[in-house]
């Protein structure tokens, strides 16, 4: 990727694939009662974006039948026989996939059988490339006339651009959320539209009620450091509406394996920061109750005596309240940038996964803000470089160095200009309906 991919907001908007004067026309409901559309999302982020897409489709085609597999948010909109399987499928890394190969093979065959039985007009695959790219190939081989649409492009620009020609043989339409992706596909036979990024409507984040609970306090007799006490359970039960100068956010990821690898590093860095500044407090984002339990177990097991809060299911709202973040690589890095939250990126995986990734990943940076900027605007602490003392020092700089914070926030504003006007879900829904009309 080069700086040639940098565009102004206007240029990015021009690639959305829809003329400005068509806006009112696009929002009118259509008669699509005869269409069945099957969706596949396998991660929490895919469930979020999929739910927004389903909502937009419902507004345009109220009688469209929405089937498939995703998470609780998609199921709440689709209802019926839509399956919530996210907690079973949200895994990370090569080794973790290998360990559960028989499970994924069974789910793969079951998904094909469901599609065969439903006979949908189109299948919409949402992110989740390890599963969905294979599914696209299998569906094309079995159902030659089936419309296959992919929403949120696999990051082939990062690991294997040669896959584009293979994807063109099985996918009819690619709906891209980054502007440089549609430019990449222009060189292939795969039709692609830049629809904008689905996160944009949610920013800047607004304060909202959050499910907050204090982490269980370690017993004082077990404390390794009596100078850094756990806050009692009935204190800090709410967070301020604005950013708290002394509140640090820990965002260790939305998958169990990520949390197991990354949260201990974050926790150790937090304890180091607390030793230097006893006024600091730490809010830990947990995507689900099982992950909250995992975090509690870690805090208990290490007799952590810091002022830790566990915040369940409200990562984006938490980002609007903390002063600096420690963020696991992934969707959350872009959320933090769009929330105007200064942060450092942390990532660890199994060594087999890391070594395999080193062989195939073709980009210089891991965090999407850095990828979009084509330079390191956010410090990255990856694998063996993810050392608590170094992380703590970087966080401390963001707490105290006003010029460093200002530079990072200005860079985040530039990143936001790349991502469209905030109507990605609506644009994606329009593109899907247009594709269905083309099919007749």
CSV table of C-alpha atoms in Angstrom, one decimal, residues 73-387:
chain,number,residue,atom,x,y,z
A,73,UNK,CA,-28.0,-9.2,17.2
A,74,UNK,CA,-28.6,-10.6,13.8
A,75,UNK,CA,-31.0,-13.2,15.2
A,76,UNK,CA,-33.0,-10.5,17.0
A,77,UNK,CA,-33.7,-8.8,13.7
A,78,UNK,CA,-34.1,-11.9,11.5
A,79,UNK,CA,-35.9,-14.0,14.0
A,80,UNK,CA,-37.4,-17.3,12.8
A,81,UNK,CA,-34.8,-20.0,12.2
A,82,UNK,CA,-31.8,-17.7,12.1
A,83,UNK,CA,-29.1,-19.4,14.2
A,84,UNK,CA,-26.9,-17.8,16.8
A,85,UNK,CA,-23.6,-19.7,16.7
A,86,UNK,CA,-21.0,-16.9,17.5
A,87,UNK,CA,-19.8,-18.3,20.8
A,88,UNK,CA,-19.0,-21.6,19.1
A,89,UNK,CA,-17.1,-20.1,16.1
A,90,UNK,CA,-15.2,-17.0,17.3
A,91,UNK,CA,-11.7,-18.5,17.4
A,92,UNK,CA,-8.4,-17.0,16.5
A,93,UNK,CA,-5.2,-18.4,15.0
A,94,UNK,CA,-4.1,-21.4,12.9
A,95,UNK,CA,-3.5,-23.7,15.9
A,96,UNK,CA,-6.9,-23.0,17.4
A,97,UNK,CA,-8.6,-23.8,14.1
A,98,UNK,CA,-6.6,-27.1,13.7
A,99,UNK,CA,-7.6,-28.2,17.2
A,100,UNK,CA,-11.3,-27.8,16.3
A,101,UNK,CA,-11.1,-29.0,12.7
A,102,UNK,CA,-13.8,-31.7,13.1
A,103,UNK,CA,-16.2,-29.1,14.6
A,104,UNK,CA,-15.7,-26.7,11.7
A,105,UNK,CA,-16.0,-29.4,9.1
A,106,UNK,CA,-19.3,-30.5,10.6
A,107,UNK,CA,-20.6,-26.9,10.6
A,108,UNK,CA,-19.4,-26.3,7.1
A,109,UNK,CA,-21.4,-29.3,5.8
A,110,UNK,CA,-24.4,-28.3,7.9
A,111,UNK,CA,-24.3,-24.8,6.4
A,112,UNK,CA,-24.3,-26.1,2.9
A,113,UNK,CA,-27.2,-28.4,3.7
A,114,UNK,CA,-29.2,-25.5,5.1
A,115,UNK,CA,-28.6,-23.4,2.0
A,116,UNK,CA,-29.5,-26.4,-0.2
A,117,UNK,CA,-32.8,-26.7,1.7
A,118,UNK,CA,-33.6,-23.0,1.8
A,119,UNK,CA,-32.8,-22.4,-1.9
A,120,UNK,CA,-32.1,-18.7,-1.3
A,121,UNK,CA,-31.8,-16.1,-4.1
A,122,UNK,CA,-28.5,-15.0,-2.7
A,123,UNK,CA,-26.0,-15.8,0.0
A,124,UNK,CA,-24.3,-12.9,1.8
A,125,UNK,CA,-21.0,-13.8,3.5
A,126,UNK,CA,-19.9,-11.4,6.2
A,127,UNK,CA,-16.1,-11.2,6.9
A,128,UNK,CA,-14.9,-14.5,8.6
A,129,UNK,CA,-12.7,-15.4,5.6
A,130,UNK,CA,-11.2,-18.7,6.9
A,131,UNK,CA,-14.7,-20.2,6.7
A,132,UNK,CA,-16.5,-18.0,4.2
A,133,UNK,CA,-14.0,-18.1,1.3
A,134,UNK,CA,-14.1,-21.9,1.4
A,135,UNK,CA,-17.9,-21.8,1.6
A,136,UNK,CA,-18.0,-19.5,-1.4
A,137,UNK,CA,-16.0,-22.0,-3.5
A,138,UNK,CA,-18.1,-24.9,-2.4
A,139,UNK,CA,-21.4,-23.1,-3.1
A,140,UNK,CA,-20.3,-22.0,-6.5
A,141,UNK,CA,-19.4,-25.6,-7.4
A,142,UNK,CA,-22.8,-26.9,-6.2
A,143,UNK,CA,-25.1,-24.0,-7.2
A,144,UNK,CA,-23.8,-22.4,-10.4
A,145,UNK,CA,-26.6,-19.8,-10.6
A,146,UNK,CA,-26.6,-18.7,-6.9
A,147,UNK,CA,-25.7,-15.1,-6.2
A,148,UNK,CA,-22.8,-15.0,-3.8
A,149,UNK,CA,-22.1,-11.6,-2.2
A,150,UNK,CA,-19.3,-10.9,0.2
A,151,UNK,CA,-19.6,-8.0,2.7
A,152,UNK,CA,-16.4,-6.8,4.3
A,153,UNK,CA,-13.6,-7.9,2.1
A,154,UNK,CA,-11.0,-10.5,3.2
A,155,UNK,CA,-7.7,-8.8,3.8
A,156,UNK,CA,-6.1,-10.4,0.8
A,157,UNK,CA,-4.1,-7.2,0.4
A,158,UNK,CA,-2.3,-8.1,3.6
A,159,UNK,CA,-1.5,-11.8,3.0
A,160,UNK,CA,-2.1,-13.0,-0.6
A,161,UNK,CA,-3.2,-10.7,-3.5
A,162,UNK,CA,-3.0,-13.7,-5.8
A,163,UNK,CA,-6.2,-15.0,-4.1
A,164,UNK,CA,-8.2,-12.2,-5.8
A,165,UNK,CA,-8.4,-14.1,-9.1
A,166,UNK,CA,-9.6,-17.2,-7.3
A,167,UNK,CA,-12.2,-15.2,-5.4
A,168,UNK,CA,-13.5,-13.8,-8.7
A,169,UNK,CA,-14.4,-17.3,-9.8
A,170,UNK,CA,-16.8,-17.9,-6.9
A,171,UNK,CA,-18.0,-14.4,-5.8
A,172,UNK,CA,-20.4,-12.2,-7.8
A,173,UNK,CA,-20.0,-9.0,-5.8
A,174,UNK,CA,-17.6,-7.7,-3.2
A,175,UNK,CA,-18.8,-5.0,-0.8
A,176,UNK,CA,-15.6,-3.2,0.5
A,177,UNK,CA,-15.3,-1.1,3.6
A,178,UNK,CA,-11.9,0.5,2.8
A,179,UNK,CA,-11.4,2.6,-0.3
A,180,UNK,CA,-8.2,1.0,-1.4
A,181,UNK,CA,-9.8,-2.5,-1.5
A,182,UNK,CA,-12.2,-1.6,-4.4
A,183,UNK,CA,-9.2,-0.2,-6.2
A,184,UNK,CA,-7.4,-3.5,-5.8
A,185,UNK,CA,-10.3,-5.5,-7.2
A,186,UNK,CA,-10.6,-3.2,-10.2
A,187,UNK,CA,-7.7,-5.1,-11.8
A,188,UNK,CA,-9.6,-8.4,-11.6
A,189,UNK,CA,-12.9,-9.7,-12.9
A,190,UNK,CA,-14.5,-9.4,-9.5
A,191,UNK,CA,-17.0,-6.6,-9.3
A,192,UNK,CA,-16.5,-4.5,-6.2
A,193,UNK,CA,-18.1,-1.4,-4.6
A,194,UNK,CA,-16.7,0.7,-1.7
A,195,UNK,CA,-19.8,1.2,0.5
A,196,UNK,CA,-18.0,2.9,3.4
A,197,UNK,CA,-17.2,1.6,6.8
A,198,UNK,CA,-20.1,0.4,9.0
A,199,UNK,CA,-18.6,1.8,12.2
A,200,UNK,CA,-18.9,5.4,11.0
A,201,UNK,CA,-22.5,6.1,12.2
A,202,UNK,CA,-21.6,5.3,15.8
A,203,UNK,CA,-18.9,8.0,16.2
A,204,UNK,CA,-18.3,10.1,18.1
A,205,UNK,CA,-19.4,7.7,20.7
A,206,UNK,CA,-22.1,8.9,23.1
A,207,UNK,CA,-22.2,8.0,26.8
A,208,UNK,CA,-24.7,5.2,27.6
A,209,UNK,CA,-25.6,3.0,30.5
A,210,UNK,CA,-23.2,0.2,30.8
A,211,UNK,CA,-23.1,-3.1,32.6
A,212,UNK,CA,-20.4,-2.4,35.1
A,213,UNK,CA,-19.2,-4.5,38.0
A,214,UNK,CA,-16.2,-4.3,40.1
A,215,UNK,CA,-13.7,-7.2,39.8
A,216,UNK,CA,-13.8,-9.3,43.0
A,217,UNK,CA,-11.3,-7.8,45.5
A,218,UNK,CA,-8.3,-9.8,46.4
A,219,UNK,CA,-8.0,-10.5,50.2
A,220,UNK,CA,-5.6,-8.2,51.9
A,221,UNK,CA,-3.6,-11.0,53.4
A,222,UNK,CA,-2.9,-12.4,49.9
A,223,UNK,CA,-1.9,-9.0,48.6
A,224,UNK,CA,1.6,-8.7,47.1
A,225,UNK,CA,1.6,-5.0,47.4
A,226,UNK,CA,-0.4,-3.2,50.2
A,227,UNK,CA,0.2,0.2,48.6
A,228,UNK,CA,-2.1,-0.5,45.6
A,229,UNK,CA,-5.5,-1.5,46.9
A,230,UNK,CA,-8.5,-3.0,45.3
A,231,UNK,CA,-11.5,-0.7,45.4
A,232,UNK,CA,-14.4,-2.0,47.5
A,233,UNK,CA,-17.3,-3.6,45.5
A,234,UNK,CA,-19.7,-0.8,46.2
A,235,UNK,CA,-17.3,2.0,44.9
A,236,UNK,CA,-16.8,3.1,41.3
A,237,UNK,CA,-20.1,1.5,40.4
A,238,UNK,CA,-20.6,4.1,37.7
A,239,UNK,CA,-18.2,6.0,35.4
A,240,UNK,CA,-18.2,9.7,34.6
A,241,UNK,CA,-20.0,10.9,31.5
A,242,UNK,CA,-16.8,12.6,30.2
A,243,UNK,CA,-13.2,11.2,29.9
A,244,UNK,CA,-11.6,10.5,33.3
A,245,UNK,CA,-8.0,11.6,33.4
A,246,UNK,CA,-7.1,8.7,35.8
A,247,UNK,CA,-9.0,5.9,34.0
A,248,UNK,CA,-7.2,3.6,31.7
A,249,UNK,CA,-9.1,1.2,29.4
A,250,UNK,CA,-8.0,-2.4,28.7
A,251,UNK,CA,-9.5,-4.0,25.6
A,252,UNK,CA,-8.1,-7.6,25.4
A,253,UNK,CA,-10.2,-8.8,22.5
A,254,UNK,CA,-13.5,-10.7,22.0
A,255,UNK,CA,-12.3,-14.2,21.8
A,256,UNK,CA,-11.3,-16.6,24.6
A,257,UNK,CA,-7.8,-17.3,23.2
A,258,UNK,CA,-7.1,-13.7,22.7
A,259,UNK,CA,-8.0,-12.8,26.2
A,260,UNK,CA,-5.9,-15.6,27.7
A,261,UNK,CA,-2.9,-14.5,25.7
A,262,UNK,CA,-3.3,-10.7,25.9
A,263,UNK,CA,-5.0,-9.8,29.2
A,264,UNK,CA,-2.2,-11.0,31.4
A,265,UNK,CA,0.2,-8.7,29.6
A,266,UNK,CA,-2.2,-5.8,29.9
A,267,UNK,CA,-2.8,-6.5,33.6
A,268,UNK,CA,1.0,-6.5,34.3
A,269,UNK,CA,1.4,-3.2,32.5
A,270,UNK,CA,-1.5,-1.8,34.5
A,271,UNK,CA,0.0,-2.8,37.8
A,272,UNK,CA,3.3,-1.2,36.8
A,273,UNK,CA,1.4,2.0,36.0
A,274,UNK,CA,-0.4,1.8,39.3
A,275,UNK,CA,2.8,1.6,41.2
A,276,UNK,CA,4.0,4.8,39.6
A,277,UNK,CA,0.6,6.6,39.9
A,278,UNK,CA,-1.7,5.3,42.7
A,279,UNK,CA,-4.5,7.5,41.5
A,280,UNK,CA,-4.9,5.5,38.3
A,281,UNK,CA,-7.9,3.1,37.9
A,282,UNK,CA,-8.4,0.5,35.2
A,283,UNK,CA,-11.6,-0.6,33.3
A,284,UNK,CA,-11.4,-3.9,31.5
A,285,UNK,CA,-13.7,-4.5,28.5
A,286,UNK,CA,-15.3,-8.0,28.4
A,287,UNK,CA,-17.3,-8.9,25.3
A,288,UNK,CA,-19.4,-11.5,27.1
A,289,UNK,CA,-20.0,-13.0,30.6
A,290,UNK,CA,-17.7,-16.0,29.9
A,291,UNK,CA,-14.9,-13.6,29.0
A,292,UNK,CA,-15.7,-11.6,32.2
A,293,UNK,CA,-15.3,-14.8,34.2
A,294,UNK,CA,-12.0,-15.5,32.5
A,295,UNK,CA,-10.8,-12.0,33.5
A,296,UNK,CA,-12.0,-12.4,37.1
A,297,UNK,CA,-10.1,-15.7,37.3
A,298,UNK,CA,-6.9,-14.0,36.1
A,299,UNK,CA,-7.2,-11.2,38.6
A,300,UNK,CA,-7.9,-13.7,41.4
A,301,UNK,CA,-5.1,-16.1,40.4
A,302,UNK,CA,-2.5,-13.4,40.3
A,303,UNK,CA,-3.8,-11.7,43.5
A,304,UNK,CA,-4.1,-8.5,41.5
A,305,UNK,CA,-4.6,-5.6,43.8
A,306,UNK,CA,-5.2,-2.8,41.3
A,307,UNK,CA,-8.3,-0.8,41.0
A,308,UNK,CA,-9.9,-2.9,38.2
A,309,UNK,CA,-13.5,-2.7,36.9
A,310,UNK,CA,-15.0,-5.2,34.5
A,311,UNK,CA,-17.3,-3.6,31.8
A,312,UNK,CA,-19.4,-6.1,29.9
A,313,UNK,CA,-20.5,-5.7,26.4
A,314,UNK,CA,-20.0,-1.9,26.0
A,315,UNK,CA,-16.5,-1.5,24.6
A,316,UNK,CA,-17.4,1.4,22.4
A,317,UNK,CA,-19.1,3.4,25.2
A,318,UNK,CA,-16.1,2.6,27.5
A,319,UNK,CA,-13.8,4.1,24.9
A,320,UNK,CA,-15.6,7.4,25.3
A,321,UNK,CA,-14.8,7.5,29.0
A,322,UNK,CA,-11.2,6.3,29.5
A,323,UNK,CA,-8.2,8.6,28.9
A,324,UNK,CA,-5.8,6.1,27.3
A,325,UNK,CA,-6.3,2.6,26.0
A,326,UNK,CA,-4.4,-0.7,25.7
A,327,UNK,CA,-6.1,-2.4,22.7
A,328,UNK,CA,-5.8,-5.8,21.2
A,329,UNK,CA,-5.2,-5.8,17.4
A,330,UNK,CA,-8.4,-6.1,15.5
A,331,UNK,CA,-11.6,-4.2,14.9
A,332,UNK,CA,-11.2,-2.5,18.3
A,333,UNK,CA,-8.2,-0.5,17.0
A,334,UNK,CA,-10.3,1.3,14.5
A,335,UNK,CA,-13.1,1.8,17.1
A,336,UNK,CA,-10.5,3.4,19.4
A,337,UNK,CA,-9.2,5.7,16.6
A,338,UNK,CA,-12.8,6.8,15.6
A,339,UNK,CA,-13.5,7.3,19.3
A,340,UNK,CA,-10.5,9.7,19.4
A,341,UNK,CA,-9.0,7.6,22.2
A,342,UNK,CA,-5.2,7.6,22.3
A,343,UNK,CA,-4.0,4.0,22.7
A,344,UNK,CA,-1.3,1.4,22.2
A,345,UNK,CA,-1.8,-1.8,20.3
A,346,UNK,CA,-1.0,-5.2,21.9
A,347,UNK,CA,-1.1,-8.6,20.4
A,348,UNK,CA,0.0,-12.1,21.2
A,349,UNK,CA,-1.0,-15.4,19.7
A,350,UNK,CA,0.3,-19.0,19.9
A,351,UNK,CA,3.9,-19.1,18.5
A,352,UNK,CA,2.9,-21.6,15.8
A,353,UNK,CA,0.2,-19.1,14.6
A,354,UNK,CA,2.7,-16.2,14.8
A,355,UNK,CA,5.4,-18.0,12.8
A,356,UNK,CA,2.9,-19.0,10.2
A,357,UNK,CA,1.6,-15.5,9.9
A,358,UNK,CA,5.1,-14.1,9.4
A,359,UNK,CA,5.4,-16.3,6.3
A,360,UNK,CA,2.3,-14.9,4.6
A,361,UNK,CA,1.5,-11.4,5.9
A,362,UNK,CA,2.7,-8.9,3.4
A,363,UNK,CA,2.1,-5.6,5.3
A,364,UNK,CA,4.3,-3.6,7.6
A,365,UNK,CA,1.7,-2.8,10.2
A,366,UNK,CA,-0.9,-4.8,12.1
A,367,UNK,CA,-3.3,-2.1,13.3
A,368,UNK,CA,-5.8,-0.7,10.8
A,369,UNK,CA,-5.2,2.9,11.7
A,370,UNK,CA,-1.5,2.4,10.9
A,371,UNK,CA,-2.4,0.5,7.7
A,372,UNK,CA,-4.6,3.3,6.5
A,373,UNK,CA,-2.0,6.0,7.4
A,374,UNK,CA,0.8,3.9,5.9
A,375,UNK,CA,2.9,4.7,8.9
A,376,UNK,CA,3.0,4.0,12.6
A,377,UNK,CA,0.6,6.5,14.2
A,378,UNK,CA,-0.1,4.0,17.1
A,379,UNK,CA,2.7,2.1,18.9
A,380,UNK,CA,2.5,-1.6,18.2
A,381,UNK,CA,3.6,-4.2,20.8
A,382,UNK,CA,3.4,-7.6,19.1
A,383,UNK,CA,4.4,-11.1,20.3
A,384,UNK,CA,7.8,-11.0,22.0
A,385,UNK,CA,7.8,-7.1,21.9
A,386,UNK,CA,4.6,-7.1,24.1
A,387,UNK,CA,6.5,-6.6,27.3
